[in-house]
Each structure stands twice: as C-alpha cells, then as structure tokens.
CSV table of C-alpha atoms in Angstrom, one decimal:
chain,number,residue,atom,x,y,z
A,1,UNK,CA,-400.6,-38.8,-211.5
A,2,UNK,CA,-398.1,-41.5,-212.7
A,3,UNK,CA,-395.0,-41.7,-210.6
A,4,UNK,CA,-392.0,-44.3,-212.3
A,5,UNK,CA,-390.6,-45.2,-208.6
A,6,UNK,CA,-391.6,-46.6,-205.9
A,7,UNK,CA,-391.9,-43.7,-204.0
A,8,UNK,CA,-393.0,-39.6,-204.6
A,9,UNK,CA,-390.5,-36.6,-204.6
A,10,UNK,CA,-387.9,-37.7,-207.1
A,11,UNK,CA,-385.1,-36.4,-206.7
A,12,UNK,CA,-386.7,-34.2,-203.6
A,13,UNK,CA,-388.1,-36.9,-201.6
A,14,UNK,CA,-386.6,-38.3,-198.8
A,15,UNK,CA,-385.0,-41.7,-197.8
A,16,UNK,CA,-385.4,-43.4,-194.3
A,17,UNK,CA,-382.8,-46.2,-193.0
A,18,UNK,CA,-382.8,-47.1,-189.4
A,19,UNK,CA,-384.3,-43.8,-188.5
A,20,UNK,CA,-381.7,-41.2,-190.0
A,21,UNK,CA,-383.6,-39.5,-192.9
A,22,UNK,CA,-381.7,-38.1,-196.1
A,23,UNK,CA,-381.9,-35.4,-198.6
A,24,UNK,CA,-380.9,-36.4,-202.1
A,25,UNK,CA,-379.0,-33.5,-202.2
A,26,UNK,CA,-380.1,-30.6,-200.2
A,27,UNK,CA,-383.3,-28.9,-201.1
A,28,UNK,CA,-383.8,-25.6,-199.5
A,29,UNK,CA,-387.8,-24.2,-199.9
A,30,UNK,CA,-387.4,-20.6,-200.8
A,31,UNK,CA,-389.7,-18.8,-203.2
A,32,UNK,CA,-390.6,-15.1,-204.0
A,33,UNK,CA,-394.4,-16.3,-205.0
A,34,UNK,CA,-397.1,-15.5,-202.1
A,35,UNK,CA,-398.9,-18.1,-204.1
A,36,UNK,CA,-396.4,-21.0,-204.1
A,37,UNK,CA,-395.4,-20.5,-200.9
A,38,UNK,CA,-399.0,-20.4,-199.8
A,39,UNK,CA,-399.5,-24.1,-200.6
A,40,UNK,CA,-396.4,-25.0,-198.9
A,41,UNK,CA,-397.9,-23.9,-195.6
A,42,UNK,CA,-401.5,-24.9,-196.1
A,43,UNK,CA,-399.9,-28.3,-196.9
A,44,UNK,CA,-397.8,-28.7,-193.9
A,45,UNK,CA,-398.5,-25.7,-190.7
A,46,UNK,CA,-396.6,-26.0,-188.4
A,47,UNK,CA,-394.0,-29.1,-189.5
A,48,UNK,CA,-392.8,-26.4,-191.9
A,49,UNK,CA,-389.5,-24.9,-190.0
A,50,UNK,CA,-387.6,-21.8,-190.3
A,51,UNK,CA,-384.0,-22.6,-190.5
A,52,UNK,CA,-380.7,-20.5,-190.8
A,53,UNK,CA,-378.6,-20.6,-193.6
A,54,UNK,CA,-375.2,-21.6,-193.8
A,55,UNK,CA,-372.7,-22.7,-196.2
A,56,UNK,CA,-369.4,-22.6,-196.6
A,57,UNK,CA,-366.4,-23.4,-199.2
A,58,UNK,CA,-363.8,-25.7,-197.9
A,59,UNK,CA,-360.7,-24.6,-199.6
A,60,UNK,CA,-356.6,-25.1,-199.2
A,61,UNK,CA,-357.8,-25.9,-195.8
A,62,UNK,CA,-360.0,-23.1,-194.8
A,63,UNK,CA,-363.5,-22.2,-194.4
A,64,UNK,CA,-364.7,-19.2,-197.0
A,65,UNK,CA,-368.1,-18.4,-196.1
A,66,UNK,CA,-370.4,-18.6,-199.1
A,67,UNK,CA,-372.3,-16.7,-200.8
A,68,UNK,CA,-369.0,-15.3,-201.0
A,69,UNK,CA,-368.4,-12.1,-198.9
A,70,UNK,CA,-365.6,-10.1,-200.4
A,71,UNK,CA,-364.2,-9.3,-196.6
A,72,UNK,CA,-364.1,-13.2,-196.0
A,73,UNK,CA,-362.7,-14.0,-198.9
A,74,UNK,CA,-359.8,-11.4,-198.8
A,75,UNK,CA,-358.7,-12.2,-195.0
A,76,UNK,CA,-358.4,-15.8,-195.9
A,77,UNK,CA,-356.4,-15.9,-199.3
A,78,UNK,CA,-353.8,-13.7,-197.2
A,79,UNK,CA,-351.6,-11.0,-198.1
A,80,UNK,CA,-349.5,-12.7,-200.8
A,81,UNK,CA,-351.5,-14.6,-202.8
A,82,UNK,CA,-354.1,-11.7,-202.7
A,83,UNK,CA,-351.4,-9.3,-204.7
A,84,UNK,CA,-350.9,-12.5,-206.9
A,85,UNK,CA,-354.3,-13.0,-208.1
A,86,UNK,CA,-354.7,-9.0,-207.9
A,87,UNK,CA,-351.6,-9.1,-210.8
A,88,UNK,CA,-353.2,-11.8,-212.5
A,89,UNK,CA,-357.0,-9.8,-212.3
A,90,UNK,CA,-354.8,-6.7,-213.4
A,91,UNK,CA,-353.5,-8.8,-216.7
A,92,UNK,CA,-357.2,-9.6,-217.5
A,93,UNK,CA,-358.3,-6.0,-216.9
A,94,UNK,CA,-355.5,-5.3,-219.5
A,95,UNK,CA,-356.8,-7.2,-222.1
A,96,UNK,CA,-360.3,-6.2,-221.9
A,97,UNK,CA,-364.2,-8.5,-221.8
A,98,UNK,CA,-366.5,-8.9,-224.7
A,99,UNK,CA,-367.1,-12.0,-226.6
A,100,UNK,CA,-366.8,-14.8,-223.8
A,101,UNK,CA,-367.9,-18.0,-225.2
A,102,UNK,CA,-367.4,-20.1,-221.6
A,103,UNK,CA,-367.2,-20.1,-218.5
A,104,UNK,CA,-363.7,-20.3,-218.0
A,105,UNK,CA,-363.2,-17.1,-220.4
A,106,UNK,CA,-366.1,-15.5,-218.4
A,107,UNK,CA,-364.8,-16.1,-215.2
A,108,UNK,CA,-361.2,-15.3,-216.3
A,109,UNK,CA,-361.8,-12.0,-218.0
A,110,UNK,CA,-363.3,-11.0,-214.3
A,111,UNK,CA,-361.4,-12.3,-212.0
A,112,UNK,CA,-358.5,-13.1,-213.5
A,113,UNK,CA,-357.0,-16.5,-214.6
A,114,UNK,CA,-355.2,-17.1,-211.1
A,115,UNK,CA,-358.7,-16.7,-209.0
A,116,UNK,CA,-360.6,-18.7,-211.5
A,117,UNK,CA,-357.6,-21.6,-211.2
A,118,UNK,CA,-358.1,-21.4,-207.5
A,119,UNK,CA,-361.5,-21.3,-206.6
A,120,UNK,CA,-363.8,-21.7,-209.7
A,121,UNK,CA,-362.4,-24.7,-212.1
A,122,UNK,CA,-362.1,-27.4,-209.6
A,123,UNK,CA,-365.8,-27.2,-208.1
A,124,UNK,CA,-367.7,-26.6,-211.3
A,125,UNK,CA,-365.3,-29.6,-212.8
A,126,UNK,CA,-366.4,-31.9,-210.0
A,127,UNK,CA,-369.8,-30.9,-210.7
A,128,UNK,CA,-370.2,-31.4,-214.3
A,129,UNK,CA,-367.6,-33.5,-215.0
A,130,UNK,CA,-366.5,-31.6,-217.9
A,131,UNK,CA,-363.9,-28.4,-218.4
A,132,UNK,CA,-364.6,-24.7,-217.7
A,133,UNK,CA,-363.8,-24.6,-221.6
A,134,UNK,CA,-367.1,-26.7,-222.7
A,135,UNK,CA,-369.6,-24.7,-220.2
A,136,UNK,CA,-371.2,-21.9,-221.8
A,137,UNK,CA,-370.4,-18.3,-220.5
A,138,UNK,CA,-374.5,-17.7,-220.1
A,139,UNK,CA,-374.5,-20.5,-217.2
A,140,UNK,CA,-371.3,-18.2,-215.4
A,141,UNK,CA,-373.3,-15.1,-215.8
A,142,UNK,CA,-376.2,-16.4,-214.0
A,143,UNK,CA,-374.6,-18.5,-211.4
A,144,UNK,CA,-372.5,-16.0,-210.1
A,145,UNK,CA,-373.6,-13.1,-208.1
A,146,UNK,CA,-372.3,-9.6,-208.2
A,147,UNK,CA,-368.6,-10.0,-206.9
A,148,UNK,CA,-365.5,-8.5,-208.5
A,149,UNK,CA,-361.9,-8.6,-207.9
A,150,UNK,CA,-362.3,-5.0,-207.4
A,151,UNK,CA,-364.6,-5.0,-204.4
A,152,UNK,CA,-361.6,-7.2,-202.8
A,153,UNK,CA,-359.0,-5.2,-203.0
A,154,UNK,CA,-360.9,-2.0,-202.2
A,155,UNK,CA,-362.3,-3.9,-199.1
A,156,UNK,CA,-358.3,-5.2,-198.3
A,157,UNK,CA,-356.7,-2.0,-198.6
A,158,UNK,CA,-359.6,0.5,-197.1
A,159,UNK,CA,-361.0,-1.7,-194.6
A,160,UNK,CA,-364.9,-1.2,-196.2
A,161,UNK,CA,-365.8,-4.5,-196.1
A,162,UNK,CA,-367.5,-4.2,-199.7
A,163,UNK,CA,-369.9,-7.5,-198.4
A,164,UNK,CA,-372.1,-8.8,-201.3
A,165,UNK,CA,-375.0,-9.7,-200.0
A,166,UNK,CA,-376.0,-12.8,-199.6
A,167,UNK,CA,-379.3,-14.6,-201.5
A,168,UNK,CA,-380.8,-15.4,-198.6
A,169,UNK,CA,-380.3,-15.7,-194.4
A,170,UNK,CA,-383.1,-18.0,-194.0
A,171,UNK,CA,-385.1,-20.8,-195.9
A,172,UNK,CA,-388.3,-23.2,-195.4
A,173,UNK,CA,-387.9,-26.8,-194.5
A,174,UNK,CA,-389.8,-29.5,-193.6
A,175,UNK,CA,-389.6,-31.0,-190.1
A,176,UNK,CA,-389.2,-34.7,-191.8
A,177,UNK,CA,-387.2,-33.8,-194.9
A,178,UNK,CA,-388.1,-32.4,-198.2
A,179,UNK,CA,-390.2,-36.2,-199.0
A,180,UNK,CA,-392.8,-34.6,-196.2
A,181,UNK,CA,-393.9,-32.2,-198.2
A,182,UNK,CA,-394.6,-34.6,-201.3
A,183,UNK,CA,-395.7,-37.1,-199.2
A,184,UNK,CA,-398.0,-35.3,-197.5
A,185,UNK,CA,-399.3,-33.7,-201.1
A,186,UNK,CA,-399.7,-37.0,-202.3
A,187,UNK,CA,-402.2,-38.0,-199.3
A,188,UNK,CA,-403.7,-34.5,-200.1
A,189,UNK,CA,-404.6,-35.6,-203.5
A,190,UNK,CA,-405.9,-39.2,-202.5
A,191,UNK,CA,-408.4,-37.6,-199.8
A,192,UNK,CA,-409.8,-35.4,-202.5
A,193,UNK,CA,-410.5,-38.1,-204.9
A,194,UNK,CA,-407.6,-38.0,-206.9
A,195,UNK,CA,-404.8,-41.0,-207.4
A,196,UNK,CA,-401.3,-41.6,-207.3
A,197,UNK,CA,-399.9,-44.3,-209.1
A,198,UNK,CA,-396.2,-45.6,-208.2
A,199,UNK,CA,-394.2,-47.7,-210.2
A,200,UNK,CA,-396.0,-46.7,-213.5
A,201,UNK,CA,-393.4,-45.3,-215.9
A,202,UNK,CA,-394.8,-43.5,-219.0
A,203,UNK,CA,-394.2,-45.2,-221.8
A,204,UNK,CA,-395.9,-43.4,-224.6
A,205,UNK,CA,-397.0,-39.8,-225.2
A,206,UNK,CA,-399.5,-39.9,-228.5
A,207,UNK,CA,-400.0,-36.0,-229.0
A,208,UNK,CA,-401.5,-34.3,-232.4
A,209,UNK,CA,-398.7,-31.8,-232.3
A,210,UNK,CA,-400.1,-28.9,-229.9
A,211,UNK,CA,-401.5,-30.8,-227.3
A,212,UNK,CA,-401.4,-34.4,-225.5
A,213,UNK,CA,-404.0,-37.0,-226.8
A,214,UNK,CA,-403.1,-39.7,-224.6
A,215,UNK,CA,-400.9,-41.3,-221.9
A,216,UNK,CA,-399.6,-44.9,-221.7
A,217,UNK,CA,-398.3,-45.6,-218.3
A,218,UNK,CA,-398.1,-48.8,-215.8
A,219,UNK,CA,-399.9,-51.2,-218.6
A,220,UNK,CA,-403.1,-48.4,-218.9
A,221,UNK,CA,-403.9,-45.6,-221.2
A,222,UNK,CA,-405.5,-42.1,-220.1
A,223,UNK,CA,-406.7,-39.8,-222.1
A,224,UNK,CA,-406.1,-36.4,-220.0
A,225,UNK,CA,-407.9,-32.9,-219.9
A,226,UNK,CA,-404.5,-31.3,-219.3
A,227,UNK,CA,-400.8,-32.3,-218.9
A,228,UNK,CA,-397.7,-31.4,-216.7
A,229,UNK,CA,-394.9,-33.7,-217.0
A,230,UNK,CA,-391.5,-33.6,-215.0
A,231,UNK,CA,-389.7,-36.0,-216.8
A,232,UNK,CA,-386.3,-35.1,-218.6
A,233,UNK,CA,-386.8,-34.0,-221.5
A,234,UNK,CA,-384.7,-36.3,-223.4
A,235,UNK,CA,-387.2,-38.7,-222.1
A,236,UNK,CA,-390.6,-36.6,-223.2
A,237,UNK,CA,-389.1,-36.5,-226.8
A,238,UNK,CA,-388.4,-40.2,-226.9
A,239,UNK,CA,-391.6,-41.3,-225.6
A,240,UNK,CA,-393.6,-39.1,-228.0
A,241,UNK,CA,-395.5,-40.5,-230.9
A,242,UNK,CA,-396.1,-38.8,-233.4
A,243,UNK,CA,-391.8,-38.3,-233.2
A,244,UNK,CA,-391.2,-34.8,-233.5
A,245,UNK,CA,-388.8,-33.6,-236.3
A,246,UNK,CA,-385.1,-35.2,-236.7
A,247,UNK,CA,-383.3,-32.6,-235.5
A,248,UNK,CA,-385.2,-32.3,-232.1
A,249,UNK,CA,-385.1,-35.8,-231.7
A,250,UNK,CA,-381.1,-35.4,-232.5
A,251,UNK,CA,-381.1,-32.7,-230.4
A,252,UNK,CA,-382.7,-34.5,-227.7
A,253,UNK,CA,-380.3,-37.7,-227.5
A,254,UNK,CA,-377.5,-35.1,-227.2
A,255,UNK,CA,-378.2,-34.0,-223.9
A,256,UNK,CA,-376.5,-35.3,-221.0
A,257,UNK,CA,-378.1,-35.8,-217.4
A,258,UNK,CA,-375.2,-35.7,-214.4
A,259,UNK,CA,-375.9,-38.0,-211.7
A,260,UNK,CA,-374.8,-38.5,-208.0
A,261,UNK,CA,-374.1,-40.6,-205.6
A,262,UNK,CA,-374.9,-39.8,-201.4
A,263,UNK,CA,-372.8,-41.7,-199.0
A,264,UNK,CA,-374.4,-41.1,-195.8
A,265,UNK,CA,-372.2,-41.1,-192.5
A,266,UNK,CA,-373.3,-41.3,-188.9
A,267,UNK,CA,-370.6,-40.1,-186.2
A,268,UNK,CA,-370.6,-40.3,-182.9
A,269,UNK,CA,-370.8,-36.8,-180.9
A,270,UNK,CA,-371.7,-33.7,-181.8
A,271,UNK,CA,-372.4,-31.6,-184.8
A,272,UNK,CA,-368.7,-31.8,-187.1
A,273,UNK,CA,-369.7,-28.2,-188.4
A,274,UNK,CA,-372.4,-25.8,-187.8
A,275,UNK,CA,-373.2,-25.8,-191.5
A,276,UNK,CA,-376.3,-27.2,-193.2
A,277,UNK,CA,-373.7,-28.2,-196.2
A,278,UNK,CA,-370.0,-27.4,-196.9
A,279,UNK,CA,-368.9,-27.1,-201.0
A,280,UNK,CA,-365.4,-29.0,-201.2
A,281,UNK,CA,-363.2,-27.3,-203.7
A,282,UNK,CA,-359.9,-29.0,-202.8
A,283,UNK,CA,-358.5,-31.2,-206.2
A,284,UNK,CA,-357.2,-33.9,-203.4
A,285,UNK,CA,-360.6,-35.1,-203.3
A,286,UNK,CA,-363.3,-36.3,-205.4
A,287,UNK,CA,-366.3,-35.3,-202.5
A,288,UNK,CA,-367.9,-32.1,-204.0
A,289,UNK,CA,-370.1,-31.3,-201.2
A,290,UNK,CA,-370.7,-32.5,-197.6
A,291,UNK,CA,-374.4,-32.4,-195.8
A,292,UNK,CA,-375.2,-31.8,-192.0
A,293,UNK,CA,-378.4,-33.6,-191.9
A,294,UNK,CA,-379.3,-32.6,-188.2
A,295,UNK,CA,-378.4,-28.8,-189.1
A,296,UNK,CA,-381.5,-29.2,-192.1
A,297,UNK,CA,-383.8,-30.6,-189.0
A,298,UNK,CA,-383.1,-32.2,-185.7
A,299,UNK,CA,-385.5,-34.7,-186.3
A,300,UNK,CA,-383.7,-35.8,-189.4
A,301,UNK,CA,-381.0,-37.6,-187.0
A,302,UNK,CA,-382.8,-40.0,-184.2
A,303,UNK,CA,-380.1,-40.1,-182.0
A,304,UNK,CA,-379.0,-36.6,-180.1
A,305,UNK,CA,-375.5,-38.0,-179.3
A,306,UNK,CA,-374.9,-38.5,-183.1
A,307,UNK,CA,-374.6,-36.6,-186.1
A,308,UNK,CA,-375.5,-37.7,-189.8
A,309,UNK,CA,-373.3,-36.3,-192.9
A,310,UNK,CA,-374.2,-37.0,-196.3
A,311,UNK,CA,-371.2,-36.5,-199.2
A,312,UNK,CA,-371.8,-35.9,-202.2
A,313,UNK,CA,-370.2,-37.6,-205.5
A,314,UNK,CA,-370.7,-36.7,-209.1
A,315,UNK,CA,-370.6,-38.9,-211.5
A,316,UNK,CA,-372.2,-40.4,-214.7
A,317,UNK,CA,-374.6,-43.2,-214.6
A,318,UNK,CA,-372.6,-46.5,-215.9
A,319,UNK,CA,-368.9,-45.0,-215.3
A,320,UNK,CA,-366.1,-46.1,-212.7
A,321,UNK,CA,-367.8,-44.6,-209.6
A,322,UNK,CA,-371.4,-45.4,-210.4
A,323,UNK,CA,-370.3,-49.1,-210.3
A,324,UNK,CA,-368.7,-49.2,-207.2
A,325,UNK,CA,-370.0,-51.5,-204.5
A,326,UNK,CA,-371.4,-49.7,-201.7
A,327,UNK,CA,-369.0,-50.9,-199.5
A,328,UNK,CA,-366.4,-49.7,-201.5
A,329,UNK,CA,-368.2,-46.0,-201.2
A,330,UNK,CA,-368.1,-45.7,-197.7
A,331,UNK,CA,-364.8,-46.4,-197.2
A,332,UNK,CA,-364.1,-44.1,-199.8
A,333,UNK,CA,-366.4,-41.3,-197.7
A,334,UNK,CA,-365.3,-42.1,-194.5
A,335,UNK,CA,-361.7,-41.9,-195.9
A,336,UNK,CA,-362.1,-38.6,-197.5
A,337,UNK,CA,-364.2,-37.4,-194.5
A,338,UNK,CA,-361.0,-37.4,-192.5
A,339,UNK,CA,-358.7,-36.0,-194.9
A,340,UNK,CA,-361.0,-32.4,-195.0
C-alpha cells in the first residue's frame, strides 16, 4: 500500500499533541454490512466503543436537536415566526414542485422560501462555499430526510408530535480516535507479510485502458495483481498514462475539492455541551461546526478537569483563511467560541 503522508487514515486518522487526540472532522463508524462491520471488530475488540448520539443545530441562539424532530423544531421557532414561514410554505404549496434544478428551488418548493432562508442557506453556504443556486437539487433530495412543513404544523396545532425519526441513536468508535482503527489495520497488514509505505505519493498510473499495468510511487514501480485507489479523482485522471480522452481530462480539472481547517480548544472544567458536535448555522459567524472531543471518547482528552473542542472552518486551499497564521486562528476560534 502507498500512503502520500506521513501518517495512515487520511482524512480519518487521528492527530496527537500533548496528549489531546483529534478527529479531522468527526467520523462516526456506522454500517448496515455484517461483513464490514465484522472487520471493524475483529480489528479492534474491545477498544471499539458504543457511544450515544447527539447533535444539535445552534441557531438564532437556540439549540434545535438534529436530525431534525418536527416537535423540536416547532417549539423553538415560536408561535410567530412559525405562522410566518407556514405563509411563506403556503405560497410555495401554491405554486406547485416539478422541475427543481437546485437546492435552493428544492428546498424552497418544500419548505417554503422563509424556512429555507432561515435554516438551510447559511449552513450548506458555509459548507461549500458556494450558493444554494449552484448546488444541484439531486444533492437536497438525498441529504435531507423525510421532513415537511406539514408534519410541523400538524404536530403545532394537534399536539402529535409528528417526530421524524432519527438515522441513528448510536454509533461505533474507537477508544483512541478514528486513526486506531487504521493504525491498528496497518500493523495488521505488516504482521501478515504485507507493507505499508508512507510518504510515497503515486506519481504515475500506466493502465492499457481496462485495467492498471503499473504503479509509480516513492521513486519505485509495482506492477499489481489488483488495484483500489482512494485518491481524488481529479488526481487518478491526472496521474494516468495513457491520458484518458479530452473531455474526461477537462472534466476532471473542473472539479473542486473543499477543504477545512480544525482549531482545536482546550477549556478548563467540564463538558461545554453534552454533544458529540454542534452544526453552527448563525451568519455572525464563520465556525460551521463545533466538536466535543471527550463526548466521541473519554480517553480522547488526558485531563478529566478539561474539555477539548474542535471548530470547524471551511475554506479553499490557497484563499484568505487557509493562509492565516495559526495564531491568528485561535484567536479567531476562541473569539467565536464565546460569541455562540
């Protein structure tokens, strides 16, 4: 196996400094295989945990549990604006669905353009870094579970609650972080004969058009039985020789990757919020989700009478955040920390 960093897990592993451990985002282990999930525990027993799930939205100062739950959600918009967005949901109703062609059409025509100004655009904006108008609707319709504006207002006026269920209650995770599980795959692999090699970027994919020929990687060329690659695939289209046609090559150099940046906190006392993460959706901001280390794994925080947060920036590689000084960035998390 050829691994371009230093260490395995990309953007799953985990990252140590002065004994506080951090996702790279969060990474939840949750499957529906038997078989996928039977690796995971043959890998790691016992040091793979059980743990709760929570999450929440932070929005106009309030806490709206997510997956969204339609009786949550209609307590804490309140009366008025609920009879607001339920005039604005009535306007879309009006005009009918068919022939969304984005996500802020897709999200409008259901919940109507007061809701989806509220508490969709400034999230998925943070996120992507582009507007609701330039994400396709197919993304919306798969990202979004079965809520309607309907279910709230039944669930406010008849008291039925109306809940939509959430994915899931509970999900796998490694005692040490999500890198465990890589890590300890990667010492797997070495007792069995096999090799790992870090810092050994592919460079070069010669292929005779249905199957991979060869591998160039760290200075050395392989010629593999079989190939699984989990680079992007901008990448695996520019490294391959023969190139493939012009149009999947122009294809390819059109995609863009977004990036992030973790600014890890530690705080004195105890746990700021029960959560294992907390989505930020307030425009005042630029944080788009918050962390709770210890609430992943105790042992992700060394210290009992401290806590570890991790917020989350997204950004492009090169622009004005990704060039900030670090220094710069925690002043910017801690500062933002206190204002939600």
């Amino acid at each position: 196996a050829f691994e371009a960093d230093e260490a395995v897990g990309g953007l799953a592993r985990t990252v140590v400094r002065d004994g506080y451990r951090f996702d790279l985002g969060g990474h939840r282990f949750f499957t529906k295989s038997a078989e996928v999930e039977s690796i995971w525990r043959e890998l790691l027993g016992d040091e793979l945990l059980v743990r709760p799930r929570l999450s929440r939205i932070r929005w106009r100062g309030r806490f709206i549990e997510y997956p969204l739950r339609v009786g949550d959600v209609t307590r804490k918009i309140g009366p008025v604006e609920l009879v607001r967005c339920a005039g604005s949901y009535l306007a879309a109703l009006a005009r009918g669905r068919g022939g969304e062609e984005t996500f802020e059409q897709w999200v409008t025509a259901r919940f109507g353009r007061r809701l989806y100004e509220h508490f969709f655009r400034s999230y998925t904006e943070k996120v992507w870094g582009v507007p609701g108008s330039e994400i396709r609707a197919e993304w919306a319709a798969q990202r979004i579970r079965s809520l309607s504006f309907a279910r709230a207002v039944r669930a406010a006026l008849l008291g039925d609650g109306g809940e939509v269920r959430s994915l899931i209650d509970e999900f796998l995770y490694p005692r040490l972080g999500p890198g465990q599980m890589w890590e300890t795959m990667a010492a797997e692999i070495a007792r069995m004969g096999g090799e790992v090699r870090l810092r050994a970027p592919v460079t070069r994919i010669r292929h005779d058009g249905s199957r991979v020929l060869e591998l160039e990687a760290g200075g050395q060329r392989l010629r593999p039985a079989a190939t699984i690659s989990s680079l992007p695939l901008r990448d695996v289209v520019a490294l391959c020789d023969p190139p493939p046609p012009a149009a999947v090559c122009e294809a390819a150099r059109g995609l863009r990757y977004r990036d992030f940046i973790t600014v890890a906190l530690v705080v004195r006392g105890d746990d700021l919020f029960p959560d294992n993460w907390i989505y930020v959706h307030d425009p005042g901001v630029r944080v788009g989700r918050v962390q709770n280390f210890r609430a992943w794994s105790p042992d992700m925080v060394p210290d009992p009478e401290r806590t570890c947060v991790g917020l989350e920036y997204f950004c492009f590689e090169g622009d004005e955040l990704w060039r900030r000084p670090d220094a710069e960035l925690v002043e910017l998390g801690a500062r933002e920390l206190e204002a939600v």
